[in-house]
Coordinates of C-alpha atoms and ligand atoms in Angstrom, one line a residue:
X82 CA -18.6 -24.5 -10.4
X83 CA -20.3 -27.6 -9.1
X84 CA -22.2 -27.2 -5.7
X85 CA -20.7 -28.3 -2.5
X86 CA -22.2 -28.6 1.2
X87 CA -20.7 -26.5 3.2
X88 CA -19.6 -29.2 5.4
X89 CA -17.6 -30.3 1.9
X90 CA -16.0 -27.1 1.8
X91 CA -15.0 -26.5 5.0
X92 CA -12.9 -30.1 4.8
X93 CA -11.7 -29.6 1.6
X94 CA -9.8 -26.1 3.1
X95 CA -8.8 -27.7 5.8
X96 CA -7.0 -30.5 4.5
X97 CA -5.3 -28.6 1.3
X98 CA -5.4 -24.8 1.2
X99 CA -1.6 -23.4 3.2
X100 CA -3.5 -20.6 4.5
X101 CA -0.7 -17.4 5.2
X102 CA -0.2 -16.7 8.6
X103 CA -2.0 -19.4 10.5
X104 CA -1.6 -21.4 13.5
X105 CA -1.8 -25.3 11.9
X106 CA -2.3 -26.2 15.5
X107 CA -5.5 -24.6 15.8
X108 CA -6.4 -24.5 12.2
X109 CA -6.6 -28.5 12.7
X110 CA -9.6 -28.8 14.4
X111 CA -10.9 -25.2 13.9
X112 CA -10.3 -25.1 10.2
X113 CA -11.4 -21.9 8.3
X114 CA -14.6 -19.5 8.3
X115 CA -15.5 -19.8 4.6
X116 CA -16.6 -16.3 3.1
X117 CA -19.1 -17.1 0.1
X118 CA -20.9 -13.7 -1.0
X119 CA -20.1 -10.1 -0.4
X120 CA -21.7 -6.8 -0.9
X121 CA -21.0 -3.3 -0.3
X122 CA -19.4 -3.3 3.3
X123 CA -20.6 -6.8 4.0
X124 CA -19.6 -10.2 3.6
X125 CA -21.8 -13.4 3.9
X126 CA -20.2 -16.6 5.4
X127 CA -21.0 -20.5 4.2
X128 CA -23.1 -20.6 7.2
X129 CA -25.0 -17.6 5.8
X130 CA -24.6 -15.2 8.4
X131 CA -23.5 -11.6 7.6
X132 CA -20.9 -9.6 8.9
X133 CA -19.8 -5.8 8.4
X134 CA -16.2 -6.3 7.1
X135 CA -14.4 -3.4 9.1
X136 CA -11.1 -4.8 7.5
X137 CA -12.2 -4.3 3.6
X138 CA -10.9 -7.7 2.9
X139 CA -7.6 -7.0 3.7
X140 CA -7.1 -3.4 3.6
X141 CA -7.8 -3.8 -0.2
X142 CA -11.7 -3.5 -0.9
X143 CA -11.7 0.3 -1.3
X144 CA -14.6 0.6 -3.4
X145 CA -16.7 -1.9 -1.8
X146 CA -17.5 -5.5 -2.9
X147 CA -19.7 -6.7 -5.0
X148 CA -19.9 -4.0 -8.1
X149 CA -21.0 -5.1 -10.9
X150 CA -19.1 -2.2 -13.0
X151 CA -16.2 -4.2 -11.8
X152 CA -17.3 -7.8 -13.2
X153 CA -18.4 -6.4 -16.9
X154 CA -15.4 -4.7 -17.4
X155 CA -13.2 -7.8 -16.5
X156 CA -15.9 -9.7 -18.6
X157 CA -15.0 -7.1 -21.5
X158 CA -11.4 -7.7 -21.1
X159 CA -11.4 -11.1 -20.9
X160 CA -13.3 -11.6 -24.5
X161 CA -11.7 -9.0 -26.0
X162 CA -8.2 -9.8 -24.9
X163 CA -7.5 -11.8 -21.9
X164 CA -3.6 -11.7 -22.4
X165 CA -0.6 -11.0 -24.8
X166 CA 3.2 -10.9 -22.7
X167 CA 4.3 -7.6 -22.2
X168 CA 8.0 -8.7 -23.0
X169 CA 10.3 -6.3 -25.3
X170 CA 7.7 -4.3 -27.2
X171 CA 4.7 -5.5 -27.0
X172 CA 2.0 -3.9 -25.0
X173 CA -1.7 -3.7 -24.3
X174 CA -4.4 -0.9 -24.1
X175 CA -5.4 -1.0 -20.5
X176 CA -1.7 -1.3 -19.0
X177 CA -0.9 1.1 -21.2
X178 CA -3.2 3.8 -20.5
X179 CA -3.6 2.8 -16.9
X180 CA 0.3 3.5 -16.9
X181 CA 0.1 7.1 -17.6
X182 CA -3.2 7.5 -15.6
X183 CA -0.8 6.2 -12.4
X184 CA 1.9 8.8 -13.9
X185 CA -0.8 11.5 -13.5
X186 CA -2.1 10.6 -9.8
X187 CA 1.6 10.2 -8.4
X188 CA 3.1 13.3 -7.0
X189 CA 6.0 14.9 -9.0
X190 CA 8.0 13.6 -11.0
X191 CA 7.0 9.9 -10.7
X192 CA 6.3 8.8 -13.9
X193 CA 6.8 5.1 -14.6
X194 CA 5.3 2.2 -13.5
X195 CA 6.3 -1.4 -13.1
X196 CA 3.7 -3.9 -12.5
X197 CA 3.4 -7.0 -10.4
X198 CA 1.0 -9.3 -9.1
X199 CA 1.0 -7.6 -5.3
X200 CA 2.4 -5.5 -2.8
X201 CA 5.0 -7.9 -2.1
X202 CA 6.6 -8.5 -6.0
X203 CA 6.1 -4.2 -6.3
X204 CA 8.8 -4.4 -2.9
X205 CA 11.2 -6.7 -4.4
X206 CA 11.1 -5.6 -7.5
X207 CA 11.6 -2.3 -6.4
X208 CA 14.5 -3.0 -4.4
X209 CA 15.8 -4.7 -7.9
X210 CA 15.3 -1.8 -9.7
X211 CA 17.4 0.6 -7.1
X212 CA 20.2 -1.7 -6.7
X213 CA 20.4 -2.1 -11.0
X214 CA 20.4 2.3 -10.8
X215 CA 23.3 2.1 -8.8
X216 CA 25.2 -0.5 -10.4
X217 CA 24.7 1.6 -13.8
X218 CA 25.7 4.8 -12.2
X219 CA 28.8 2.6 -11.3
X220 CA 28.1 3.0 -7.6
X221 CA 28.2 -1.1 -7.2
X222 CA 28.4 -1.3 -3.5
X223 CA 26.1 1.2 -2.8
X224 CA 23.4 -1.5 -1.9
X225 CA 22.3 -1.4 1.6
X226 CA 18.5 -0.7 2.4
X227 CA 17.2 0.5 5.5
X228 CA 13.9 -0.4 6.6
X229 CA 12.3 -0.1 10.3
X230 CA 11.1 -2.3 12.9
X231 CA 7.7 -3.4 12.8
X232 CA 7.2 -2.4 9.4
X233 CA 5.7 -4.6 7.3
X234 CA 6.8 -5.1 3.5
X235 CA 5.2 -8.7 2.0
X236 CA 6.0 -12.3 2.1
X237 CA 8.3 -12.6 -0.5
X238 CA 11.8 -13.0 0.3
X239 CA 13.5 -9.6 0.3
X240 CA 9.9 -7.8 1.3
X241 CA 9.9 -10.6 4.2
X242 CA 13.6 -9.7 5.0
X243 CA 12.4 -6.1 5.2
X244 CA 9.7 -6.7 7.5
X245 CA 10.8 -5.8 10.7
X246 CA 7.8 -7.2 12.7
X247 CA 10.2 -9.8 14.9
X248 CA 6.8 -11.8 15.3
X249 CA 6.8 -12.8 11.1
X250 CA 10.7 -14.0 11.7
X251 CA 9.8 -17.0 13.6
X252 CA 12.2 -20.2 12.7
X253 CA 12.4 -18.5 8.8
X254 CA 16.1 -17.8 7.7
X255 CA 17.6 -14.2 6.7
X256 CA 19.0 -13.4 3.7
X257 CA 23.2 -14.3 3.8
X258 CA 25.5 -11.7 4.1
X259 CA 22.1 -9.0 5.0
X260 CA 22.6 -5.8 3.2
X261 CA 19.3 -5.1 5.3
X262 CA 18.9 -3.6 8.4
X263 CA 15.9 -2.2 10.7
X264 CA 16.3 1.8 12.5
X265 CA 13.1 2.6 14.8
X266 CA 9.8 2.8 14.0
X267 CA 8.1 6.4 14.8
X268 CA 5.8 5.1 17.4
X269 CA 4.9 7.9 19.6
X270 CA 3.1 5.2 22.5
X271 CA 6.6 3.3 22.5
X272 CA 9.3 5.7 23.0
X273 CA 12.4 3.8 23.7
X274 CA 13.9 4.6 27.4
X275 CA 15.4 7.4 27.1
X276 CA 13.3 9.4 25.2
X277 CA 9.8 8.8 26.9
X278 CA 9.3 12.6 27.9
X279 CA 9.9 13.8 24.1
X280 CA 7.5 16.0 22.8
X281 CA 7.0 15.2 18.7
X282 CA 9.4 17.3 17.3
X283 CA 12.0 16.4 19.5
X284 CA 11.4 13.1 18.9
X285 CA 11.1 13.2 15.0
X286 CA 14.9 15.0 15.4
X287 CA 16.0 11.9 17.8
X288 CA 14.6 9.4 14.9
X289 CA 16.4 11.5 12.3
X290 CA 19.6 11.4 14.0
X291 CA 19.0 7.9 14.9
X292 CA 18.9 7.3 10.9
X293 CA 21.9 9.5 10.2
X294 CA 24.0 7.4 12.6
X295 CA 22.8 4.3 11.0
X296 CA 24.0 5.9 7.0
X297 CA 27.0 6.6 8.8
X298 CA 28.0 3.4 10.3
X299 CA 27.3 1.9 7.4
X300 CA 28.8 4.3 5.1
X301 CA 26.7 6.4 2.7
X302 CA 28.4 4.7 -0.3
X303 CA 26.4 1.6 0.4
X304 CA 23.5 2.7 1.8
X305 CA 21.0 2.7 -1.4
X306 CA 17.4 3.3 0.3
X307 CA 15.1 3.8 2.9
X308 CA 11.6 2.0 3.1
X309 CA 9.0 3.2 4.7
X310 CA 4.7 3.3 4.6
X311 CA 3.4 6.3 5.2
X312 CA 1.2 5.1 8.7
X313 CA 2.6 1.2 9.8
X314 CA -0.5 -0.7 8.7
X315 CA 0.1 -4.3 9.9
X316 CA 2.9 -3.0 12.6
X317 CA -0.6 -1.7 14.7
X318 CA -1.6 1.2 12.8
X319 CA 1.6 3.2 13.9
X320 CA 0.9 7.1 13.1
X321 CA 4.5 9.1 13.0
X322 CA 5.0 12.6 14.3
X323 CA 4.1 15.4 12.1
X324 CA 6.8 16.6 10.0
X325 CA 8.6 13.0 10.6
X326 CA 8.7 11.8 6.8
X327 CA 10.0 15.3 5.7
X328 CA 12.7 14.7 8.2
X329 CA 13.8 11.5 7.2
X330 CA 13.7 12.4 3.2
X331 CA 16.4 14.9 4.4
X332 CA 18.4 12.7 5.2
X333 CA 18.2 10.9 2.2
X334 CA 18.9 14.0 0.1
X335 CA 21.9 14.6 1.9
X336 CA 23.5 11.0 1.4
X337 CA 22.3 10.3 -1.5
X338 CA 19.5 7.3 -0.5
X339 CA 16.1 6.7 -2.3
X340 CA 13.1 7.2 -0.4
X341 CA 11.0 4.0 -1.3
X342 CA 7.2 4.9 -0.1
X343 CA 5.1 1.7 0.5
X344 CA 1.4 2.9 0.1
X345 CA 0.3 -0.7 -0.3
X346 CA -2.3 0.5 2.1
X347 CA -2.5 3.8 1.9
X348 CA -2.9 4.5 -1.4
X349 CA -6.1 4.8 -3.4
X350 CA -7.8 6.6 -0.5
X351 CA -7.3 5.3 2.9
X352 CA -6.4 8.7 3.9
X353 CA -8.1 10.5 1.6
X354 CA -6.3 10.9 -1.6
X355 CA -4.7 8.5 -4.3
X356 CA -1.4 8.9 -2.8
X357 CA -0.5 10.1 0.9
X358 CA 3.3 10.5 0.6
X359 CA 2.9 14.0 -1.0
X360 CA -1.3 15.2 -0.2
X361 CA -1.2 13.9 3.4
X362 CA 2.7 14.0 4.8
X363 CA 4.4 16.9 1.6
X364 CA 7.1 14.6 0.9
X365 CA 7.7 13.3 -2.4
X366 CA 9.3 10.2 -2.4
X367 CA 11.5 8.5 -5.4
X368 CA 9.5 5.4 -5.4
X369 CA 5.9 4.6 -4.3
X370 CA 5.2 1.2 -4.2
X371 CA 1.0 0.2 -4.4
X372 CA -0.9 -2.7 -4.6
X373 CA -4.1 -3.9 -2.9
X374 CA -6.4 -0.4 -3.6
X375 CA -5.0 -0.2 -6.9
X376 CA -7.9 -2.6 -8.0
X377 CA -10.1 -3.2 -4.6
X378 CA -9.1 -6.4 -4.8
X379 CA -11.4 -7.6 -7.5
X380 CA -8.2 -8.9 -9.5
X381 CA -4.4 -9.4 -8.4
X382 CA -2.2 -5.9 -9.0
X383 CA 0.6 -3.9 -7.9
X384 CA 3.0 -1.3 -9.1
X385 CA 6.7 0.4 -8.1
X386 CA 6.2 3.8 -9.8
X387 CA 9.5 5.3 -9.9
X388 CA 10.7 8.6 -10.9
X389 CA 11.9 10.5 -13.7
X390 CA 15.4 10.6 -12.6
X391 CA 15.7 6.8 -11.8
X392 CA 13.9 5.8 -14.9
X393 CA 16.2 8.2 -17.0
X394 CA 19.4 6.1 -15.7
X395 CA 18.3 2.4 -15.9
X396 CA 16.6 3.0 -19.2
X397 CA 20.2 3.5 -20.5
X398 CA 21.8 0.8 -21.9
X399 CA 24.7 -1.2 -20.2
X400 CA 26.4 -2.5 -23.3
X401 CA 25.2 -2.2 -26.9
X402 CA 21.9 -4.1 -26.8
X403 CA 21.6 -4.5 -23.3
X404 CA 17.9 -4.8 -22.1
X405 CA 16.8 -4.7 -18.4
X406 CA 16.1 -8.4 -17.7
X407 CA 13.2 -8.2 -15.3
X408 CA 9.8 -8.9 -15.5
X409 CA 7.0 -11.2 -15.3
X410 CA 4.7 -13.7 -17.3
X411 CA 1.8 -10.9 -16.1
X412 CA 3.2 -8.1 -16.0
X413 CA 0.7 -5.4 -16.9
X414 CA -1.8 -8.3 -17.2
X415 CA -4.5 -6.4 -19.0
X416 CA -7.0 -7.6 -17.2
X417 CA -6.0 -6.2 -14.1
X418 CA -5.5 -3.2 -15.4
X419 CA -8.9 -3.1 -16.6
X420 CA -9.9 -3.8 -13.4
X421 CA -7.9 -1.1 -12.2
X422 CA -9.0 1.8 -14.6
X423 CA -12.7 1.2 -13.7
X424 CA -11.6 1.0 -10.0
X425 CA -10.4 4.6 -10.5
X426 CA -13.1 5.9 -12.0
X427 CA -15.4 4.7 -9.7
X428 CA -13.3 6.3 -6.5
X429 CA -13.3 9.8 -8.9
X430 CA -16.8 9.5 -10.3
X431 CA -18.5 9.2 -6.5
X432 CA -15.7 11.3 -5.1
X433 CA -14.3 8.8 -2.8
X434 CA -11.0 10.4 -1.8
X435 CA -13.6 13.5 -0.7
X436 CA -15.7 11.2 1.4
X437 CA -12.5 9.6 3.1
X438 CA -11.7 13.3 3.8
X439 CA -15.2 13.6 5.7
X440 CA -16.1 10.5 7.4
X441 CA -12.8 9.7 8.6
X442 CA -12.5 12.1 11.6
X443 CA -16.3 10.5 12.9
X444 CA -14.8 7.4 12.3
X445 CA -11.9 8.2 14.2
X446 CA -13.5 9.7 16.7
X447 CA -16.6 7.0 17.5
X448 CA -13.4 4.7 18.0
X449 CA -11.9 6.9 20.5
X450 CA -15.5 7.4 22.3
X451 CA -14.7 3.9 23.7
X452 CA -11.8 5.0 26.1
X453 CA -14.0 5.0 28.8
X454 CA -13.3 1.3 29.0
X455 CA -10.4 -0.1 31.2
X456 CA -8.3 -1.9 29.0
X457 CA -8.9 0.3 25.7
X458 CA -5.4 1.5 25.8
X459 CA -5.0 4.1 22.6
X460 CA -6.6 4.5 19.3
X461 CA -4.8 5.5 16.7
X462 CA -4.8 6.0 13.2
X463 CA -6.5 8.7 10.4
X464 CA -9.3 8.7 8.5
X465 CA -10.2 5.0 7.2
X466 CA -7.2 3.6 9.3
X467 CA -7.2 2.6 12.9
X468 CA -5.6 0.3 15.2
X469 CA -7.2 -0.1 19.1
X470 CA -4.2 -0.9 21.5
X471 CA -5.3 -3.2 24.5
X472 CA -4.0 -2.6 28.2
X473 CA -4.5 -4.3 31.3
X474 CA -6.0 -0.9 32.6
X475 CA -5.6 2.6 31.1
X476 CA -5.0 4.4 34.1
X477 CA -1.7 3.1 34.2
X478 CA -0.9 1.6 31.0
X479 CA 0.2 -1.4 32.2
X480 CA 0.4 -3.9 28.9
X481 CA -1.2 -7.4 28.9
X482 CA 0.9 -10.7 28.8
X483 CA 0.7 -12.1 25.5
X484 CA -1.0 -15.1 27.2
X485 CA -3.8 -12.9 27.3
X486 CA -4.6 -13.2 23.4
X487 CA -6.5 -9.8 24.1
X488 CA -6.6 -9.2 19.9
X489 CA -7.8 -12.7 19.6
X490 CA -10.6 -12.4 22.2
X491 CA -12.0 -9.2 20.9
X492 CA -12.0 -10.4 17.3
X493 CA -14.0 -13.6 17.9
X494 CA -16.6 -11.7 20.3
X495 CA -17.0 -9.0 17.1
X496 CA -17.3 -12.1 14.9
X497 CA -20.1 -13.5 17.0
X498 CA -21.5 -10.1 17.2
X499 CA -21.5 -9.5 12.8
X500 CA -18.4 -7.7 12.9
X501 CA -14.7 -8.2 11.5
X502 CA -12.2 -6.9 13.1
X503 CA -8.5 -7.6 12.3
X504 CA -6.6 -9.5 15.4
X505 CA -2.6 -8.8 16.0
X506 CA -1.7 -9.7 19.2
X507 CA -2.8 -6.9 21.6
X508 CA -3.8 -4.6 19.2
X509 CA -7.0 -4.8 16.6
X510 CA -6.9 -2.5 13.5
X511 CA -9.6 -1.5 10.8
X512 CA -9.7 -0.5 7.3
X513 CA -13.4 -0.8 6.3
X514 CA -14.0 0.0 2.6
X515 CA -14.3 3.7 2.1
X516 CA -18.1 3.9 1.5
X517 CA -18.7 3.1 4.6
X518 CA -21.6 5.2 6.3
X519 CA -22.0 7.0 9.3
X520 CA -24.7 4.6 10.5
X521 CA -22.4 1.4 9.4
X522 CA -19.7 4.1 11.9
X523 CA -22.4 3.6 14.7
X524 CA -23.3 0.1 14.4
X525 CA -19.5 -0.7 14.0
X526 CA -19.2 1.3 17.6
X527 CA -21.9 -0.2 19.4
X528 CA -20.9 -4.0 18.2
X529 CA -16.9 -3.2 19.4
X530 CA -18.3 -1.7 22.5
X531 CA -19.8 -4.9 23.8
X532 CA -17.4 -7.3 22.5
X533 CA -14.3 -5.3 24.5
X534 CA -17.1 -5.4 27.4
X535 CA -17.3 -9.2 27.0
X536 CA -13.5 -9.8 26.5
X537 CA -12.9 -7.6 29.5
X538 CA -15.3 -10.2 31.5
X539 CA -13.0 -12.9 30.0
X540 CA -9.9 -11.1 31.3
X541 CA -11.1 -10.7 34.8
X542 CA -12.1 -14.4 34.9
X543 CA -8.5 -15.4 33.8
X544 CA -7.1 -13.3 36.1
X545 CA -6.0 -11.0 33.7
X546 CA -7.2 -7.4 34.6
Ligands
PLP870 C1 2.6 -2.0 3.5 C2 2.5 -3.3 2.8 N1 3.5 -3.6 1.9 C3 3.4 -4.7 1.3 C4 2.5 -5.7 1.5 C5 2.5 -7.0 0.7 O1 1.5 -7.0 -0.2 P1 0.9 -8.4 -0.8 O2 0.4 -9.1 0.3 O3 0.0 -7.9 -1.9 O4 2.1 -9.1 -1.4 C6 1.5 -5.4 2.4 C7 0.4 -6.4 2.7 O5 -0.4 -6.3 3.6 C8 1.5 -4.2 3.1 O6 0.6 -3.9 4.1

């Protein structure tokens, strides 16, 4: 590609690249921070200055950047094959055996994968593929899906719809005639009034009931499925009580609902294993949608992996000849799945999962060695996932106006520092890629320290704390 000043760059982004989820007000003057070369847990920006990328790129660069493993082997795949539709019958040799690698990692009975290009397309289509098993089990209104507030699904328009963080709603329309609605999320530092002195198990039961009602209301011969991540990633790192997934899937068993597991994040070892529904909560869902870790983010790829049972009944034709008319141009794109196959045997060759598994209580616990500090309000998270809630002072809890920007002012302090963090509103989350080291742990600390020291010198002069 031709050479550009940086200067170039930076207007060239400005003036033509929709950036998601930015403020155009800001983003007119400001424009973008240009990332140009990344390695291992760091990335380098156009101005050249390093940073250690606490968020892996977007909760995606599980293996770490920069491997050159990863660029041969999309190399390879590109000369040797770069693409060939997957329509009908016709196939290709990665998506193929990366399918039944994917049938082997899932828990149970999940056996078949459909790919996308993302977390958001795995959601929708997903949601597709439940509504189709009910219409060919001749359930046709059984189509409602129940999701939860501040959950966060994708961009698309269903996975948008199923969002329930009321923040991503602003001035964009619902679907007509919503066969979508949000229940509670399990957010133990939020317990709705009422139920503030409940100890976990009482309030997993209270949740559970809470989603009973809702199948009720509705009728459980319309309500299809339940969505759910295992921890709330973008919703602030929202870590439900022990036993709470169980819970829920019982309710689904009993009415007949799917349990649609989004591991878009926290899959391919976040927590410590390929796939948390079953190794980290034992509870095997019907459908685990994953994205993101699936390929570190080297290459585009997601997947709804659905079980044997579903697959048995939409794999049935619905008139002589029928086929099931989904799909997409890339669908299995063999590149990606290239991609992917080396990205998993990289995370099995240097035992990644069993690193997550070690380093992930220090990590969890350096974070929480900051409570000392007035307006660090809770941690929470496990292993490689964390979110740092921000208070005016802990003692009392007492929250911070949103005028505050508390998430924005301890981001950009870590940024001058050499540190991403991930800013939503008064919370900040982190996801660093999972070969992160204890003494990248430390530095990480030390750096967050003194930018929620500086922000909390910000706050005080705003009249804030
Ligand atoms: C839990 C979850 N589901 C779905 C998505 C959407 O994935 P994508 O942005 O790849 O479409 C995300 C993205 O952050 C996510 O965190």
């Amino acid at each position: 590609m031709k050479e550009y000043s940086t200067k170039a760059i930076w207007e060239m982004d400005k003036n033509h690249f929709i950036h998601p989820y930015t403020n155009y007000q800001t983003f007119e003057h400001e424009g973008s921070q240009v990332i140009c070369e990344a390695s291992g847990v760091h990335i380098i920006d156009a101005d050249g200055e390093k940073y250690l990328d606490a968020i892996a790129g977007l909760w995606c660069v599980n293996i770490g950047h920069g491997r050159q493993e990863m660029a041969d082997v999309i190399a390879e795949q590109v000369l040797k094959m770069q693409y060939y539709n997957p329509f009908g019958h016709s196939s290709n040799v990665p998506g193929s055996v990366l399918a039944a690698k994917l049938a082997e990692l899932a828990p149970g009975d999940l056996n078949h994968v459909f790919y996308t290009c993302g977390g958001s397309t795995a959601v929708d289509s997903a949601i597709r593929l439940v509504h189709f098993y009910n219409n060919q089990r001749g359930k046709t209104d059984k189509k409602q899906i129940i999701s939860r507030n501040n959950a966060y699904h994708g961009s698309t328009y269903v996975a948008a719809n199923l969002t329930g963080i009321h923040a991503t709603k602003n001035s964009f329309d619902r679907i007509a005639d919503s066969w979508i609605s949000h229940i509670s999320a399990a957010d133990m530092f939020h317990r709705p009034a009422g139920a503030e002195h409940l100890d976990e198990v009482q309030y997993t039961q209270f949740l559970a009931d809470e989603f009973e009602n809702r199948i009720n209301q509705l009728g459980a011969d319309n309500v299809a499925a339940f969505i759910a991540e295992p921890i709330m990633g973008a919703g602030g790192v929202l870590v439900a009580p022990t036993g709470y997934h169980r819970a829920m899937h019982r309710v689904c068993q009993q009415y007949d609902v799917l349990y649609i597991a989004d591991e878009v994040v926290t899959s391919f070892g976040r927590l410590g294993h390929f796939f948390a529904s079953e190794a980290v909560f034992d509870m095997q869902p019907d459908i685990i949608i994953t994205a993101k870790g699936i390929s570190s983010g080297y290459i585009p790829l997601g997947a709804a992996i659905i079980s044997d049972r579903i697959y048995e009944v939409i794999a049935k034709p619905q008139c002589e000849g029928g086929l099931l008319t989904m799909g997409y141009t890339y669908t299995g794109h063999p590149v990606a799945c290239a991609a992917a196959l080396k990205n998993i045997e990289i995370l099995e060759r240097e035992n990644i999962c069993a690193h997550v598994r070690e380093i992930g209580p220090y990590f969890q616990e350096m974070i929480q060695s900051l409570r000392d500090l007035k307006i660090f309000g809770e941690a929470r998270g496990m292993n490689l996932m964390s979110g740092v809630e921000f208070v005016a002072d802990n003692q009392t809890n007492k929250p911070l106006p949103a005028a505050a920007d508390v998430g924005n002012r301890v981001f950009e302090h870590c940024r001058k520092l050499g540190l991403i963090v991930r800013p939503l509103g008064n919370i900040i989350v982190m996801s660093p890629p999972l070969i992160i080291t204890k003494a990248h742990i430390d530095s990480l600390t030390v750096i967050l320290r003194s930018a929620i020291e500086l922000t909390m010198t910000d706050l005080a002069k705003d009249g804030y704390i």
